[in-house]
Amino acid sequence: MQRFTEKRLKDVTWYVPVGQEALLEGLEGLVKFHEGSGVTVLKKGRRKSFSLLETAVNGEEVYVKTFRVKGILQRLKHQFLKSKALRELEVSLVAQERGIPVVLPLAAGEKYQGGLLQESYLLIQRLPGALNLLEYLCTRDTAQRDKARVIEALGRLSRKTHDEGILQEDFALNNFLLANPQDSQIFLIDFERSRVSQGLSTEEKEWTLAKLNRIGADFTLTDKFRFLKAYCKTKEEFRDLPRWKRLEAYTHQILKRDAQRISNACVRGDRGYKSYKDARLTCYFLEGYHLEELLALVQTRQEIQEERRGQFNVSWYKAKIKKGTAVETVRVCEFYSQQKGIPLATAAWRGANGLRKAHFPVSPPVAAIEWTQDKGYKGVLLFKELEGVEDIRDVLQRCPQSAERRYSILWHVARFLSRLHNFGTFAYSVSTGDISLVKDRTGVYKPFLTRPYNFLAKKCLKRGHRDREIDIQRLEDYLQGILT
């Protein structure tokens, strides 16, 4: 069955769904957008960018995804494969035909040069007022009744997607759109890494559900059971919960993989990161900050506290830095050592970004800078100073009569260290400044990794994972220290 109408406009061949040929007239004025004009870039990586077209198509605001094909081998491979944009349009059409609510792309375009694919484009209609579920459920003050209603709708849509044989590799909350927060109509988007089959295996279903579970720290056990109950069609299926325990194991695997991917990307200048290297220094930093301002900040040294961590002398202080029109408070940690070959600042930068990608509560890193020296090592790590962070001992002293609250805080700390063990362990003994407390949106105190360099120094020293017995002993020593 024919699904597309094809038309070539200058050097781009466009494909639009059958029945929407009128859109081709609106594409006549967009033949230059792929040359870098007429778009507002929202996200940009080495191989993909996401932008908003400045010119409306048929009176509608439109997003454009641009897929760049790098290297001769990749271009030769696409002699036998369809472009990512065209494949995403095809899967979206199949999903719509099978009754899945999707935001159907308007068109897909392919640009060839010398017979080889250079870029492909996907035009997607912008839904005014739509929110992705990550924003609606995790960053907004959504009422519990509305949250429960949306979670149940998400469970039903996830089951229908699996029953119809749609395997969405990026099964994440930000790929579900709530068109109108007043109702529970959810749309599935982003079929870039998807495939269609007659049915999915149990393992494939559990693996995609584990991807939704990555954000599990922001959901209660009640929310998870509410989702599973909506996902299951019968009571008997819902009672067969022991198999769902595999979701946690799959979730840990996915989180580790995500953390490793971002840990590598943050030193390549990819996925929202920048890098700079010369004969004197190496610097990695987030997009939105300026190298000159970062270097000027660390050159005006204002030492406040200093300590010894293994072979490193560590000093830190607070400072102000601009990001656009906003002014942020950052903590500057300087590392000195008489030995060379241990890039602590870079290791801490990579690890902290990896932990954040794994949804682990850690101070957001801003930049890592290292200087080339004939002898010894000098590096700096900058991370944001968050508001509302409190010392664990201060919080415990304020509630000496409330044993239940004290036990709750200590339980969260123990659980926090247990989760952290999945990614590694501390290089040295845990001090009270390494972990702090911060209130979540519901007013509950949750632990926070305040100083990521202590934990990440272990990876830098390449000692491998410590035995769990050592971690337990450090946990006992740490809890004993904050209690006394």
GROMACS .gro file of N, CA, C and O in nm, residues 349-465:
model
  468
  349TRP      N    1   3.422   1.521   3.668
  349TRP     CA    2   3.332   1.578   3.568
  349TRP      C    3   3.256   1.467   3.494
  349TRP      O    4   3.133   1.473   3.480
  350ARG      N    5   3.327   1.365   3.450
  350ARG     CA    6   3.263   1.257   3.377
  350ARG      C    7   3.167   1.180   3.466
  350ARG      O    8   3.055   1.147   3.426
  351GLY      N    9   3.210   1.151   3.586
  351GLY     CA   10   3.126   1.072   3.676
  351GLY      C   11   3.001   1.147   3.720
  351GLY      O   12   2.892   1.089   3.726
  352ALA      N   13   3.016   1.276   3.752
  352ALA     CA   14   2.900   1.353   3.797
  352ALA      C   15   2.797   1.367   3.686
  352ALA      O   16   2.676   1.356   3.711
  353ASN      N   17   2.841   1.390   3.563
  353ASN     CA   18   2.746   1.397   3.451
  353ASN      C   19   2.679   1.262   3.427
  353ASN      O   20   2.561   1.255   3.393
  354GLY      N   21   2.756   1.153   3.443
  354GLY     CA   22   2.697   1.021   3.428
  354GLY      C   23   2.592   0.992   3.533
  354GLY      O   24   2.485   0.937   3.503
  355LEU      N   25   2.620   1.029   3.658
  355LEU     CA   26   2.523   1.007   3.765
  355LEU      C   27   2.396   1.089   3.742
  355LEU      O   28   2.285   1.042   3.770
  356ARG      N   29   2.411   1.211   3.693
  356ARG     CA   30   2.292   1.292   3.666
  356ARG      C   31   2.207   1.230   3.555
  356ARG      O   32   2.085   1.231   3.561
  357LYS      N   33   2.273   1.174   3.454
  357LYS     CA   34   2.198   1.107   3.348
  357LYS      C   35   2.125   0.985   3.402
  357LYS      O   36   2.016   0.950   3.353
  358ALA      N   37   2.181   0.922   3.504
  358ALA     CA   38   2.117   0.807   3.567
  358ALA      C   39   2.016   0.848   3.673
  358ALA      O   40   1.975   0.766   3.754
  359HIS      N   41   1.977   0.976   3.672
  359HIS     CA   42   1.877   1.029   3.766
  359HIS      C   43   1.921   1.014   3.910
  359HIS      O   44   1.838   0.991   3.999
  360PHE      N   45   2.052   1.027   3.934
  360PHE     CA   46   2.103   1.017   4.070
  360PHE      C   47   2.120   1.157   4.126
  360PHE      O   48   2.173   1.245   4.058
  361PRO      N   49   2.075   1.184   4.249
  361PRO     CA   50   2.084   1.320   4.305
  361PRO      C   51   2.228   1.359   4.337
  361PRO      O   52   2.287   1.314   4.434
  362VAL      N   53   2.286   1.443   4.251
  362VAL     CA   54   2.424   1.485   4.267
  362VAL      C   55   2.433   1.633   4.227
  362VAL      O   56   2.353   1.681   4.146
  363SER      N   57   2.526   1.705   4.285
  363SER     CA   58   2.544   1.846   4.250
  363SER      C   59   2.570   1.861   4.100
  363SER      O   60   2.659   1.795   4.047
  364PRO      N   61   2.494   1.945   4.031
  364PRO     CA   62   2.510   1.958   3.885
  364PRO      C   63   2.646   2.018   3.848
  364PRO      O   64   2.677   2.130   3.888
  365PRO      N   65   2.728   1.947   3.774
  365PRO     CA   66   2.859   2.001   3.736
  365PRO      C   67   2.847   2.108   3.628
  365PRO      O   68   2.758   2.102   3.543
  366VAL      N   69   2.936   2.205   3.632
  366VAL     CA   70   2.937   2.315   3.536
  366VAL      C   71   3.059   2.306   3.444
  366VAL      O   72   3.048   2.323   3.323
  367ALA      N   73   3.177   2.278   3.501
  367ALA     CA   74   3.298   2.276   3.420
  367ALA      C   75   3.408   2.201   3.494
  367ALA      O   76   3.405   2.186   3.617
  368ALA      N   77   3.506   2.153   3.418
  368ALA     CA   78   3.629   2.093   3.472
  368ALA      C   79   3.746   2.150   3.394
  368ALA      O   80   3.743   2.153   3.270
  369ILE      N   81   3.848   2.197   3.466
  369ILE     CA   82   3.965   2.260   3.403
  369ILE      C   83   4.090   2.196   3.460
  369ILE      O   84   4.101   2.176   3.583
  370GLU      N   85   4.185   2.164   3.373
  370GLU     CA   86   4.313   2.106   3.416
  370GLU      C   87   4.427   2.176   3.343
  370GLU      O   88   4.415   2.208   3.224
  371TRP      N   89   4.535   2.200   3.416
  371TRP     CA   90   4.652   2.267   3.362
  371TRP      C   91   4.766   2.168   3.342
  371TRP      O   92   4.785   2.076   3.422
  372THR      N   93   4.841   2.188   3.237
  372THR     CA   94   4.960   2.107   3.210
  372THR      C   95   5.076   2.159   3.293
  372THR      O   96   5.110   2.278   3.285
  373GLN      N   97   5.138   2.072   3.373
  373GLN     CA   98   5.249   2.111   3.460
  373GLN      C   99   5.363   2.011   3.445
  373GLN      O  100   5.340   1.893   3.416
  374ASP      N  101   5.485   2.061   3.465
  374ASP     CA  102   5.601   1.972   3.458
  374ASP      C  103   5.600   1.874   3.573
  374ASP      O  104   5.637   1.757   3.558
  375LYS      N  105   5.559   1.920   3.690
  375LYS     CA  106   5.554   1.834   3.808
  375LYS      C  107   5.419   1.850   3.876
  375LYS      O  108   5.365   1.960   3.886
  376GLY      N  109   5.367   1.741   3.926
  376GLY     CA  110   5.243   1.746   4.002
  376GLY      C  111   5.120   1.761   3.914
  376GLY      O  112   5.123   1.748   3.792
  377TYR      N  113   5.008   1.790   3.980
  377TYR     CA  114   4.878   1.798   3.913
  377TYR      C  115   4.800   1.916   3.970
  377TYR      O  116   4.800   1.941   4.091
  378LYS      N  117   4.729   1.988   3.883
  378LYS     CA  118   4.641   2.097   3.923
  378LYS      C  119   4.514   2.089   3.840
  378LYS      O  120   4.519   2.086   3.716
  379GLY      N  121   4.400   2.086   3.905
  379GLY     CA  122   4.272   2.081   3.837
  379GLY      C  123   4.165   2.151   3.917
  379GLY      O  124   4.180   2.174   4.039
  380VAL      N  125   4.056   2.188   3.849
  380VAL     CA  126   3.944   2.259   3.913
  380VAL      C  127   3.814   2.198   3.864
  380VAL      O  128   3.798   2.170   3.745
  381LEU      N  129   3.721   2.178   3.957
  381LEU     CA  130   3.586   2.132   3.925
  381LEU      C  131   3.488   2.236   3.975
  381LEU      O  132   3.495   2.278   4.091
  382LEU      N  133   3.396   2.281   3.889
  382LEU     CA  134   3.293   2.376   3.927
  382LEU      C  135   3.157   2.307   3.919
  382LEU      O  136   3.126   2.240   3.820
  383PHE      N  137   3.077   2.322   4.023
  383PHE     CA  138   2.940   2.270   4.019
  383PHE      C  139   2.847   2.366   4.090
  383PHE      O  140   2.888   2.449   4.172
  384LYS      N  141   2.719   2.357   4.055
  384LYS     CA  142   2.620   2.451   4.106
  384LYS      C  143   2.597   2.431   4.255
  384LYS      O  144   2.594   2.318   4.305
  385GLU      N  145   2.579   2.542   4.323
  385GLU     CA  146   2.542   2.541   4.464
  385GLU      C  147   2.391   2.553   4.472
  385GLU      O  148   2.333   2.659   4.442
  386LEU      N  149   2.323   2.446   4.508
  386LEU     CA  150   2.177   2.445   4.509
  386LEU      C  151   2.123   2.510   4.636
  386LEU      O  152   2.186   2.509   4.741
  387GLU      N  153   2.002   2.564   4.623
  387GLU     CA  154   1.936   2.624   4.738
  387GLU      C  155   1.868   2.515   4.823
  387GLU      O  156   1.824   2.413   4.770
  388GLY      N  157   1.858   2.540   4.951
  388GLY     CA  158   1.787   2.448   5.040
  388GLY      C  159   1.865   2.327   5.084
  388GLY      O  160   1.808   2.237   5.147
  389VAL      N  161   1.994   2.319   5.053
  389VAL     CA  162   2.076   2.205   5.095
  389VAL      C  163   2.115   2.224   5.241
  389VAL      O  164   2.165   2.330   5.280
  390GLU      N  165   2.094   2.121   5.323
  390GLU     CA  166   2.120   2.130   5.466
  390GLU      C  167   2.210   2.016   5.511
  390GLU      O  168   2.208   1.906   5.454
  391ASP      N  169   2.287   2.042   5.616
  391ASP     CA  170   2.372   1.940   5.676
  391ASP      C  171   2.285   1.838   5.748
  391ASP      O  172   2.188   1.874   5.817
  392ILE      N  173   2.318   1.710   5.735
  392ILE     CA  174   2.238   1.605   5.796
  392ILE      C  175   2.234   1.619   5.948
  392ILE      O  176   2.128   1.602   6.011
  393ARG      N  177   2.346   1.654   6.008
  393ARG     CA  178   2.350   1.666   6.155
  393ARG      C  179   2.258   1.778   6.203
  393ARG      O  180   2.191   1.765   6.306
  394ASP      N  181   2.252   1.890   6.128
  394ASP     CA  182   2.165   2.000   6.168
  394ASP      C  183   2.019   1.958   6.164
  394ASP      O  184   1.940   1.994   6.253
  395VAL      N  185   1.981   1.882   6.062
  395VAL     CA  186   1.842   1.837   6.051
  395VAL      C  187   1.808   1.741   6.163
  395VAL      O  188   1.700   1.749   6.225
  396LEU      N  189   1.899   1.649   6.194
  396LEU     CA  190   1.873   1.553   6.301
  396LEU      C  191   1.864   1.621   6.437
  396LEU      O  192   1.785   1.580   6.524
  397GLN      N  193   1.941   1.725   6.459
  397GLN     CA  194   1.936   1.796   6.587
  397GLN      C  195   1.806   1.872   6.606
  397GLN      O  196   1.763   1.896   6.718
  398ARG      N  197   1.740   1.909   6.495
  398ARG     CA  198   1.614   1.982   6.505
  398ARG      C  199   1.496   1.891   6.537
  398ARG      O  200   1.387   1.940   6.566
  399CYS      N  201   1.514   1.760   6.524
  399CYS     CA  202   1.402   1.669   6.553
  399CYS      C  203   1.446   1.559   6.649
  399CYS      O  204   1.430   1.440   6.620
  400PRO      N  205   1.503   1.596   6.767
  400PRO     CA  206   1.550   1.491   6.860
  400PRO      C  207   1.437   1.410   6.921
  400PRO      O  208   1.456   1.295   6.959
  401GLN      N  209   1.317   1.470   6.931
  401GLN     CA  210   1.206   1.399   6.994
  401GLN      C  211   1.126   1.314   6.895
  401GLN      O  212   1.044   1.233   6.936
  402SER      N  213   1.148   1.336   6.768
  402SER     CA  214   1.072   1.263   6.666
  402SER      C  215   1.156   1.146   6.615
  402SER      O  216   1.229   1.158   6.517
  403ALA      N  217   1.143   1.032   6.683
  403ALA     CA  218   1.222   0.915   6.645
  403ALA      C  219   1.183   0.867   6.506
  403ALA      O  220   1.269   0.825   6.427
  404GLU      N  221   1.055   0.874   6.473
  404GLU     CA  222   1.010   0.826   6.342
  404GLU      C  223   1.074   0.906   6.229
  404GLU      O  224   1.118   0.849   6.128
  405ARG      N  225   1.083   1.037   6.250
  405ARG     CA  226   1.142   1.121   6.145
  405ARG      C  227   1.292   1.095   6.134
  405ARG      O  228   1.347   1.092   6.024
  406ARG      N  229   1.359   1.075   6.248
  406ARG     CA  230   1.502   1.046   6.244
  406ARG      C  231   1.528   0.914   6.173
  406ARG      O  232   1.619   0.903   6.090
  407TYR      N  233   1.448   0.812   6.203
  407TYR     CA  234   1.464   0.683   6.136
  407TYR      C  235   1.440   0.696   5.986
  407TYR      O  236   1.506   0.631   5.905
  408SER      N  237   1.342   0.780   5.948
  408SER     CA  238   1.313   0.799   5.807
  408SER      C  239   1.432   0.860   5.734
  408SER      O  240   1.470   0.816   5.625
  409ILE      N  241   1.495   0.960   5.796
  409ILE     CA  242   1.611   1.025   5.734
  409ILE      C  243   1.726   0.926   5.723
  409ILE      O  244   1.791   0.915   5.617
  410LEU      N  245   1.753   0.852   5.830
  410LEU     CA  246   1.863   0.755   5.826
  410LEU      C  247   1.835   0.644   5.726
  410LEU      O  248   1.928   0.594   5.661
  411TRP      N  249   1.710   0.603   5.713
  411TRP     CA  250   1.677   0.500   5.615
  411TRP      C  251   1.705   0.550   5.474
  411TRP      O  252   1.760   0.477   5.391
  412HIS      N  253   1.666   0.675   5.446
  412HIS     CA  254   1.692   0.732   5.313
  412HIS      C  255   1.841   0.742   5.286
  412HIS      O  256   1.886   0.719   5.172
  413VAL      N  257   1.920   0.775   5.387
  413VAL     CA  258   2.066   0.784   5.369
  413VAL      C  259   2.123   0.647   5.337
  413VAL      O  260   2.207   0.631   5.247
  414ALA      N  261   2.080   0.544   5.413
  414ALA     CA  262   2.129   0.408   5.388
  414ALA      C  263   2.089   0.360   5.248
  414ALA      O  264   2.169   0.299   5.176
  415ARG      N  265   1.965   0.389   5.209
  415ARG     CA  266   1.918   0.351   5.077
  415ARG      C  267   1.996   0.426   4.968
  415ARG      O  268   2.028   0.371   4.863
  416PHE      N  269   2.028   0.551   4.995
  416PHE     CA  270   2.105   0.634   4.902
  416PHE      C  271   2.242   0.571   4.876
  416PHE      O  272   2.285   0.556   4.762
  417LEU      N  273   2.311   0.532   4.982
  417LEU     CA  274   2.443   0.471   4.967
  417LEU      C  275   2.434   0.335   4.899
  417LEU      O  276   2.525   0.296   4.825
  418SER      N  277   2.325   0.263   4.924
  418SER     CA  278   2.308   0.134   4.857
  418SER      C  279   2.291   0.153   4.707
  418SER      O  280   2.347   0.078   4.627
  419ARG      N  281   2.212   0.254   4.665
  419ARG     CA  282   2.196   0.283   4.523
  419ARG      C  283   2.327   0.329   4.461
  419ARG      O  284   2.360   0.294   4.348
  420LEU      N  285   2.402   0.409   4.537
  420LEU     CA  286   2.529   0.458   4.486
  420LEU      C  287   2.627   0.344   4.461
  420LEU      O  288   2.711   0.350   4.371
  421HIS      N  289   2.614   0.236   4.538
  421HIS     CA  290   2.702   0.121   4.522
  421HIS      C  291   2.686   0.058   4.384
  421HIS      O  292   2.780  -0.006   4.334
  422ASN      N  293   2.571   0.077   4.318
  422ASN     CA  294   2.551   0.022   4.184
  422ASN      C  295   2.642   0.088   4.081
  422ASN      O  296   2.668   0.030   3.975
  423PHE      N  297   2.691   0.208   4.111
  423PHE     CA  298   2.775   0.281   4.017
  423PHE      C  299   2.922   0.284   4.060
  423PHE      O  300   3.005   0.335   3.986
  424GLY      N  301   2.953   0.234   4.175
  424GLY     CA  302   3.091   0.237   4.224
  424GLY      C  303   3.092   0.247   4.375
  424GLY      O  304   3.005   0.194   4.442
  425THR      N  305   3.190   0.317   4.428
  425THR     CA  306   3.199   0.335   4.572
  425THR      C  307   3.287   0.454   4.602
  425THR      O  308   3.353   0.510   4.514
  426PHE      N  309   3.290   0.496   4.726
  426PHE     CA  310   3.375   0.606   4.765
  426PHE      C  311   3.521   0.562   4.769
  426PHE      O  312   3.552   0.449   4.805
  427ALA      N  313   3.609   0.654   4.733
  427ALA     CA  314   3.752   0.623   4.736
  427ALA      C  315   3.805   0.629   4.879
  427ALA      O  316   3.895   0.554   4.914
  428TYR      N  317   3.749   0.719   4.959
  428TYR     CA  318   3.796   0.738   5.095
  428TYR      C  319   3.677   0.733   5.190
  428TYR      O  320   3.562   0.718   5.148
  429SER      N  321   3.702   0.746   5.316
  429SER     CA  322   3.594   0.746   5.414
  429SER      C  323   3.496   0.859   5.385
  429SER      O  324   3.535   0.967   5.339
  430VAL      N  325   3.369   0.833   5.414
  430VAL     CA  326   3.264   0.931   5.386
  430VAL      C  327   3.256   1.031   5.499
  430VAL      O  328   3.244   0.993   5.615
  431SER      N  329   3.264   1.159   5.465
  431SER     CA  330   3.252   1.264   5.565
  431SER      C  331   3.114   1.326   5.558
  431SER      O  332   3.038   1.304   5.463
  432THR      N  333   3.080   1.407   5.658
  432THR     CA  334   2.945   1.465   5.664
  432THR      C  335   2.921   1.562   5.550
  432THR      O  336   2.808   1.586   5.511
  433GLY      N  337   3.027   1.623   5.496
  433GLY     CA  338   3.008   1.716   5.386
  433GLY      C  339   2.986   1.650   5.251
  433GLY      O  340   2.945   1.716   5.155
  434ASP      N  341   3.014   1.520   5.241
  434ASP     CA  342   2.997   1.451   5.113
  434ASP      C  343   2.850   1.432   5.077
  434ASP      O  344   2.814   1.429   4.959
  435ILE      N  345   2.767   1.413   5.179
  435ILE     CA  346   2.624   1.389   5.158
  435ILE      C  347   2.545   1.491   5.239
  435ILE      O  348   2.572   1.509   5.359
  436SER      N  349   2.449   1.556   5.176
  436SER     CA  350   2.365   1.653   5.245
  436SER      C  351   2.219   1.617   5.220
  436SER      O  352   2.188   1.518   5.152
  437LEU      N  353   2.129   1.696   5.277
  437LEU     CA  354   1.986   1.674   5.259
  437LEU      C  355   1.923   1.793   5.187
  437LEU      O  356   1.966   1.908   5.206
  438VAL      N  357   1.824   1.765   5.105
  438VAL     CA  358   1.748   1.869   5.038
  438VAL      C  359   1.602   1.825   5.033
  438VAL      O  360   1.573   1.706   5.017
  439LYS      N  361   1.510   1.918   5.050
  439LYS     CA  362   1.368   1.885   5.049
  439LYS      C  363   1.319   1.869   4.906
  439LYS      O  364   1.354   1.947   4.818
  440ASP      N  365   1.238   1.764   4.884
  440ASP     CA  366   1.176   1.748   4.754
  440ASP      C  367   1.048   1.830   4.748
  440ASP      O  368   1.018   1.909   4.838
  441ARG      N  369   0.971   1.815   4.641
  441ARG     CA  370   0.852   1.897   4.622
  441ARG      C  371   0.745   1.871   4.728
  441ARG      O  372   0.659   1.954   4.753
  442THR      N  373   0.750   1.752   4.790
  442THR     CA  374   0.651   1.718   4.893
  442THR      C  375   0.696   1.753   5.033
  442THR      O  376   0.625   1.726   5.130
  443GLY      N  377   0.817   1.812   5.047
  443GLY     CA  378   0.867   1.849   5.179
  443GLY      C  379   0.944   1.741   5.251
  443GLY      O  380   0.980   1.758   5.366
  444VAL      N  381   0.973   1.628   5.183
  444VAL     CA  382   1.046   1.518   5.244
  444VAL      C  383   1.196   1.538   5.218
  444VAL      O  384   1.237   1.573   5.108
  445TYR      N  385   1.277   1.517   5.323
  445TYR     CA  386   1.421   1.530   5.308
  445TYR      C  387   1.478   1.410   5.232
  445TYR      O  388   1.451   1.295   5.267
  446LYS      N  389   1.556   1.439   5.127
  446LYS     CA  390   1.621   1.333   5.051
  446LYS      C  391   1.771   1.359   5.045
  446LYS      O  392   1.814   1.474   5.036
  447PRO      N  393   1.854   1.254   5.053
  447PRO     CA  394   1.999   1.272   5.049
  447PRO      C  395   2.045   1.324   4.912
  447PRO      O  396   1.980   1.302   4.810
  448PHE      N  397   2.160   1.390   4.914
  448PHE     CA  398   2.216   1.453   4.794
  448PHE      C  399   2.367   1.439   4.798
  448PHE      O  400   2.429   1.462   4.902
  449LEU      N  401   2.427   1.396   4.686
  449LEU     CA  402   2.573   1.383   4.679
  449LEU      C  403   2.631   1.521   4.655
  449LEU      O  404   2.631   1.572   4.543
  450THR      N  405   2.680   1.583   4.762
  450THR     CA  406   2.725   1.721   4.755
  450THR      C  407   2.863   1.733   4.692
  450THR      O  408   2.890   1.825   4.615
  451ARG      N  409   2.954   1.642   4.726
  451ARG     CA  410   3.091   1.647   4.675
  451ARG      C  411   3.118   1.522   4.590
  451ARG      O  412   3.157   1.418   4.643
  452PRO      N  413   3.097   1.530   4.461
  452PRO     CA  414   3.112   1.410   4.378
  452PRO      C  415   3.255   1.363   4.360
  452PRO      O  416   3.279   1.249   4.324
  453TYR      N  417   3.355   1.448   4.389
  453TYR     CA  418   3.493   1.408   4.359
  453TYR      C  419   3.544   1.299   4.452
  453TYR      O  420   3.632   1.222   4.416
  454ASN      N  421   3.490   1.289   4.573
  454ASN     CA  422   3.535   1.182   4.663
  454ASN      C  423   3.495   1.045   4.607
  454ASN      O  424   3.574   0.952   4.601
  455PHE      N  425   3.371   1.035   4.564
  455PHE     CA  426   3.323   0.910   4.507
  455PHE      C  427   3.394   0.876   4.376
  455PHE      O  428   3.431   0.763   4.352
  456LEU      N  429   3.417   0.976   4.293
  456LEU     CA  430   3.470   0.952   4.160
  456LEU      C  431   3.621   0.936   4.158
  456LEU      O  432   3.676   0.891   4.059
  457ALA      N  433   3.688   0.972   4.265
  457ALA     CA  434   3.833   0.951   4.269
  457ALA      C  435   3.866   0.803   4.259
  457ALA      O  436   3.973   0.765   4.212
  458LYS      N  437   3.773   0.717   4.301
  458LYS     CA  438   3.795   0.572   4.290
  458LYS      C  439   3.814   0.528   4.146
  458LYS      O  440   3.903   0.450   4.114
  459LYS      N  441   3.733   0.581   4.055
  459LYS     CA  442   3.746   0.544   3.915
  459LYS      C  443   3.878   0.597   3.859
  459LYS      O  444   3.941   0.535   3.776
  460CYS      N  445   3.916   0.715   3.908
  460CYS     CA  446   4.040   0.774   3.858
  460CYS      C  447   4.160   0.690   3.897
  460CYS      O  448   4.255   0.674   3.822
  461LEU      N  449   4.155   0.631   4.018
  461LEU     CA  450   4.267   0.550   4.065
  461LEU      C  451   4.264   0.408   4.010
  461LEU      O  452   4.357   0.331   4.032
  462LYS      N  453   4.154   0.372   3.942
  462LYS     CA  454   4.142   0.241   3.877
  462LYS      C  455   4.161   0.125   3.975
  462LYS      O  456   4.230   0.029   3.949
  463ARG      N  457   4.096   0.136   4.089
  463ARG     CA  458   4.108   0.030   4.189
  463ARG      C  459   4.001  -0.078   4.172
  463ARG      O  460   4.006  -0.179   4.238
  464GLY      N  461   3.901  -0.054   4.089
  464GLY     CA  462   3.792  -0.150   4.077
  464GLY      C  463   3.692  -0.133   4.191
  464GLY      O  464   3.713  -0.055   4.284
  465HIS      N  465   3.583  -0.207   4.186
  465HIS     CA  466   3.480  -0.196   4.290
  465HIS      C  467   3.529  -0.257   4.422
  465HIS      O  468   3.585  -0.365   4.427
   0.00000   0.00000   0.00000
